[in-house]
GROMACS .gro file of C-alpha atoms in nm:
model
  221
    1MET     CA    1 -12.249   3.534  -2.091
    2GLY     CA    2 -12.199   3.172  -1.981
    3GLN     CA    3 -11.866   3.262  -1.854
    4GLN     CA    4 -12.026   3.519  -1.621
    5VAL     CA    5 -12.257   3.252  -1.426
    6PRO     CA    6 -12.124   3.195  -1.098
    7THR     CA    7 -12.007   2.833  -1.102
    8GLY     CA    8 -11.725   2.610  -0.931
    9ARG     CA    9 -11.581   2.522  -0.578
   10LEU     CA   10 -11.614   2.843  -0.356
   11ARG     CA   11 -11.351   2.808  -0.054
   12VAL     CA   12 -11.440   3.029   0.232
   13ASP     CA   13 -11.305   3.056   0.607
   14VAL     CA   14 -11.498   3.216   0.842
   15PRO     CA   15 -11.476   3.273   1.223
   16ALA     CA   16 -11.621   2.995   1.419
   17ALA     CA   17 -11.914   3.136   1.612
   18PHE     CA   18 -11.991   3.430   1.405
   19GLY     CA   19 -11.950   3.209   1.071
   20ARG     CA   20 -12.188   2.937   1.174
   21ARG     CA   21 -12.469   3.205   1.317
   22HIS     CA   22 -12.428   3.473   1.055
   23ILE     CA   23 -12.232   3.382   0.722
   24LEU     CA   24 -12.301   3.035   0.662
   25PRO     CA   25 -12.684   3.094   0.622
   26THR     CA   26 -12.598   3.338   0.356
   27LEU     CA   27 -12.334   3.129   0.166
   28LEU     CA   28 -12.601   2.843   0.167
   29GLU     CA   29 -12.874   3.085  -0.020
   30LEU     CA   30 -12.614   3.186  -0.249
   31ALA     CA   31 -12.547   2.820  -0.348
   32ALA     CA   32 -12.947   2.782  -0.361
   33ARG     CA   33 -12.954   3.047  -0.613
   34HIS     CA   34 -12.650   2.916  -0.830
   35ALA     CA   35 -12.676   2.567  -0.879
   36GLY     CA   36 -12.309   2.556  -1.033
   37ILE     CA   37 -12.164   2.675  -0.689
   38GLU     CA   38 -11.999   2.421  -0.466
   39LEU     CA   39 -11.917   2.517  -0.115
   40ALA     CA   40 -11.623   2.416   0.095
   41VAL     CA   41 -11.626   2.613   0.423
   42THR     CA   42 -11.396   2.600   0.719
   43PHE     CA   43 -11.468   2.753   1.051
   44THR     CA   44 -11.167   2.873   1.236
   45ASP     CA   45 -11.063   3.163   1.474
   46ARG     CA   46 -10.702   3.146   1.340
   47THR     CA   47 -10.590   3.371   1.056
   48VAL     CA   48 -10.505   3.123   0.773
   49ASN     CA   49 -10.287   3.197   0.480
   50LEU     CA   50 -10.538   3.249   0.174
   51VAL     CA   51 -10.271   3.234  -0.077
   52GLU     CA   52 -10.121   2.890   0.066
   53GLU     CA   53 -10.426   2.741   0.178
   54GLY     CA   54 -10.635   2.794  -0.139
   55ILE     CA   55 -10.898   2.971   0.025
   56ASP     CA   56 -11.120   3.208  -0.212
   57LEU     CA   57 -11.273   3.427   0.036
   58ALA     CA   58 -11.243   3.469   0.419
   59VAL     CA   59 -11.451   3.684   0.683
   60ARG     CA   60 -11.205   3.843   0.933
   61ILE     CA   61 -11.269   4.016   1.273
   62GLY     CA   62 -11.012   4.246   1.418
   63ALA     CA   63 -10.751   4.460   1.278
   64LEU     CA   64 -10.578   4.318   0.956
   65ASN     CA   65 -10.224   4.331   0.858
   66ASN     CA   66 -10.092   4.547   0.593
   67ASP     CA   67 -10.082   4.237   0.310
   68ALA     CA   68 -10.022   4.325  -0.049
   69ASP     CA   69 -10.125   4.017  -0.173
   70LEU     CA   70 -10.498   4.033  -0.017
   71VAL     CA   71 -10.786   4.288  -0.082
   72ALA     CA   72 -11.000   4.381   0.188
   73ARG     CA   73 -11.372   4.546   0.212
   74GLN     CA   74 -11.483   4.641   0.535
   75LEU     CA   75 -11.822   4.517   0.607
   76GLY     CA   76 -11.885   4.674   0.956
   77THR     CA   77 -11.792   4.626   1.315
   78GLN     CA   78 -11.840   4.408   1.614
   79ARG     CA   79 -11.928   4.579   1.940
   80LEU     CA   80 -11.767   4.424   2.243
   81LEU     CA   81 -11.930   4.431   2.613
   82ILE     CA   82 -11.761   4.289   2.927
   83CYS     CA   83 -12.015   4.055   3.105
   84ALA     CA   84 -12.030   3.804   3.373
   85ALA     CA   85 -12.261   3.560   3.535
   86PRO     CA   86 -12.438   3.678   3.861
   87ALA     CA   87 -12.255   3.394   4.065
   88TYR     CA   88 -11.912   3.497   3.932
   89LEU     CA   89 -12.003   3.861   4.034
   90ALA     CA   90 -12.169   3.731   4.374
   91ARG     CA   91 -11.834   3.548   4.466
   92ARG     CA   92 -11.581   3.793   4.320
   93GLY     CA   93 -11.755   4.109   4.332
   94THR     CA   94 -11.796   4.378   4.043
   95PRO     CA   95 -11.514   4.570   3.897
   96GLN     CA   96 -11.621   4.962   3.927
   97VAL     CA   97 -11.302   5.067   3.739
   98ARG     CA   98 -11.062   4.906   3.449
   99GLU     CA   99 -10.773   4.872   3.648
  100GLU     CA  100 -10.945   4.629   3.851
  101LEU     CA  101 -10.954   4.374   3.565
  102THR     CA  102 -10.583   4.274   3.635
  103ALA     CA  103 -10.702   4.142   3.953
  104HIS     CA  104 -11.012   3.947   3.807
  105ASP     CA  105 -11.015   3.577   3.644
  106CYS     CA  106 -11.071   3.674   3.263
  107ILE     CA  107 -11.173   3.448   2.990
  108VAL     CA  108 -11.011   3.530   2.655
  109GLY     CA  109 -10.966   3.371   2.300
  110TRP     CA  110 -10.675   3.142   2.276
  111ARG     CA  111 -10.369   3.364   2.171
  112ARG     CA  112 -10.034   3.245   2.056
  113GLN     CA  113  -9.844   3.550   2.153
  114GLY     CA  114  -9.880   3.922   2.283
  115PRO     CA  115  -9.998   4.084   2.604
  116ALA     CA  116 -10.391   3.976   2.666
  117VAL     CA  117 -10.582   4.329   2.663
  118TRP     CA  118 -10.919   4.413   2.600
  119LEU     CA  119 -11.034   4.723   2.400
  120LEU     CA  120 -11.242   4.964   2.622
  121ARG     CA  121 -11.442   5.270   2.501
  122GLU     CA  122 -11.379   5.604   2.664
  123ALA     CA  123 -11.595   5.886   2.714
  124ASP     CA  124 -11.473   6.065   2.412
  125GLY     CA  125 -11.533   5.786   2.151
  126THR     CA  126 -11.191   5.646   2.116
  127SER     CA  127 -11.110   5.302   2.213
  128THR     CA  128 -10.791   5.215   2.429
  129GLU     CA  129 -10.654   4.884   2.549
  130GLN     CA  130 -10.635   4.736   2.892
  131ALA     CA  131 -10.428   4.477   3.041
  132ILE     CA  132 -10.614   4.190   3.177
  133ARG     CA  133 -10.544   3.879   3.419
  134VAL     CA  134 -10.607   3.574   3.202
  135ARG     CA  135 -10.730   3.261   3.383
  136HIS     CA  136 -10.885   3.069   3.082
  137ALA     CA  137 -10.808   3.062   2.716
  138LEU     CA  138 -11.074   2.899   2.501
  139ARG     CA  139 -11.070   2.852   2.106
  140ASP     CA  140 -11.382   3.014   2.008
  141GLY     CA  141 -11.655   3.242   2.095
  142GLU     CA  142 -11.926   2.946   2.169
  143ALA     CA  143 -11.678   2.810   2.424
  144MET     CA  144 -11.598   3.152   2.608
  145LEU     CA  145 -11.964   3.225   2.618
  146ALA     CA  146 -12.032   2.900   2.796
  147ALA     CA  147 -11.739   2.918   3.022
  148THR     CA  148 -11.862   3.282   3.091
  149VAL     CA  149 -12.240   3.178   3.153
  150ALA     CA  150 -12.128   2.897   3.381
  151GLY     CA  151 -11.951   3.151   3.601
  152ALA     CA  152 -11.583   3.105   3.524
  153GLY     CA  153 -11.493   3.472   3.508
  154LEU     CA  154 -11.534   3.778   3.302
  155CYS     CA  155 -11.554   3.789   2.953
  156GLN     CA  156 -11.564   4.053   2.670
  157LEU     CA  157 -11.788   3.918   2.379
  158PRO     CA  158 -11.983   4.052   2.078
  159THR     CA  159 -12.319   4.172   2.144
  160TRP     CA  160 -12.462   3.964   1.867
  161LEU     CA  161 -12.352   3.673   2.087
  162ILE     CA  162 -12.482   3.793   2.418
  163ASP     CA  163 -12.786   4.002   2.383
  164ALA     CA  164 -13.028   3.709   2.448
  165HIS     CA  165 -12.810   3.612   2.769
  166LEU     CA  166 -12.836   3.954   2.878
  167ALA     CA  167 -13.212   3.978   2.823
  168SER     CA  168 -13.269   3.684   3.034
  169GLY     CA  169 -13.009   3.773   3.321
  170GLN     CA  170 -12.764   3.485   3.266
  171LEU     CA  171 -12.516   3.728   3.200
  172LEU     CA  172 -12.454   4.063   3.356
  173PRO     CA  173 -12.312   4.384   3.193
  174VAL     CA  174 -11.962   4.500   3.354
  175LEU     CA  175 -11.798   4.869   3.350
  176GLN     CA  176 -12.063   4.969   3.109
  177GLN     CA  177 -11.894   5.306   3.100
  178HIS     CA  178 -11.641   5.151   2.882
  179ALA     CA  179 -11.871   4.949   2.675
  180GLY     CA  180 -11.878   4.970   2.304
  181GLY     CA  181 -11.536   4.870   2.195
  182GLU     CA  182 -11.547   4.779   1.831
  183MET     CA  183 -11.347   4.517   1.633
  184PRO     CA  184 -11.372   4.575   1.211
  185ILE     CA  185 -11.542   4.291   1.014
  186HIS     CA  186 -11.387   4.241   0.652
  187ALA     CA  187 -11.408   4.059   0.368
  188VAL     CA  188 -11.081   3.931   0.266
  189TRP     CA  189 -10.977   3.791  -0.061
  190PRO     CA  190 -10.634   3.703  -0.287
  191ALA     CA  191 -10.570   3.991  -0.499
  192THR     CA  192 -10.596   3.924  -0.885
  193ARG     CA  193 -10.702   4.090  -1.193
  194TYR     CA  194 -10.987   3.883  -1.262
  195VAL     CA  195 -11.215   3.843  -0.958
  196LYS     CA  196 -11.437   3.502  -1.073
  197PRO     CA  197 -11.780   3.521  -1.093
  198ARG     CA  198 -11.856   3.294  -0.819
  199LEU     CA  199 -11.636   3.506  -0.581
  200ARG     CA  200 -11.784   3.823  -0.682
  201ALA     CA  201 -12.132   3.671  -0.627
  202ALA     CA  202 -12.013   3.578  -0.259
  203ILE     CA  203 -11.863   3.951  -0.183
  204ASP     CA  204 -12.192   4.104  -0.307
  205ALA     CA  205 -12.404   3.860  -0.073
  206LEU     CA  206 -12.175   3.925   0.218
  207VAL     CA  207 -12.206   4.311   0.148
  208ALA     CA  208 -12.599   4.296   0.106
  209LEU     CA  209 -12.597   4.112   0.440
  210ALA     CA  210 -12.398   4.386   0.605
  211ALA     CA  211 -12.643   4.628   0.479
  212ALA     CA  212 -12.954   4.460   0.564
  213PRO     CA  213 -13.187   4.633   0.833
  214ASN     CA  214 -13.123   4.499   1.206
  215SER     CA  215 -12.833   4.346   1.061
  216VAL     CA  216 -12.582   4.232   1.319
  217PHE     CA  217 -12.269   4.404   1.144
  218HIS     CA  218 -12.307   4.771   1.265
  219PRO     CA  219 -12.229   5.017   1.006
  220ALA     CA  220 -11.874   5.069   0.889
  221PRO     CA  221 -11.726   5.386   0.992
   0.00000   0.00000   0.00000
């Protein structure tokens, strides 16, 4: 039975803003319940190699690559909304159709390659990609939010990050007919025949967090 007690160092990698706000509190609660667990948590929006970097568990937002070395469990989805500060819209105008995004200053997360696109929801519920014009590329969600509030451009951000700013009027929704594009949220860990008790406890804690009433994780499809 002693071997089933969660103990040892748990190495976890999470997205910067989402991880600090919504994952870290659950990990700290887990460590408080199990005195033998030691946390080593990194906050980054880059895709780390779990096996090479010795990561036990990661939370990833967005489509996953087909990697036979990893196991993934979808926790939910992140809903997206295009928004801007009133000052920016007063200066540049409010886009009415999706094609106008190629003529506006857009703020995106840091990208190493590939075209910049936003996911827009269509009337039939499907999501399609829309090319945009990038003015600023920033490393994490908090920085993107700050730039948007400062009037630096349009940005597509998750609702969990901007709800308060929308309610206060600091940010205004744009192209609401295309709001609701979604990105999956997964827990990911290296494939192994034996899942250590500390890893199993962490996975179970994240699943419970995602299923809790009023969770920021919208239910997985």
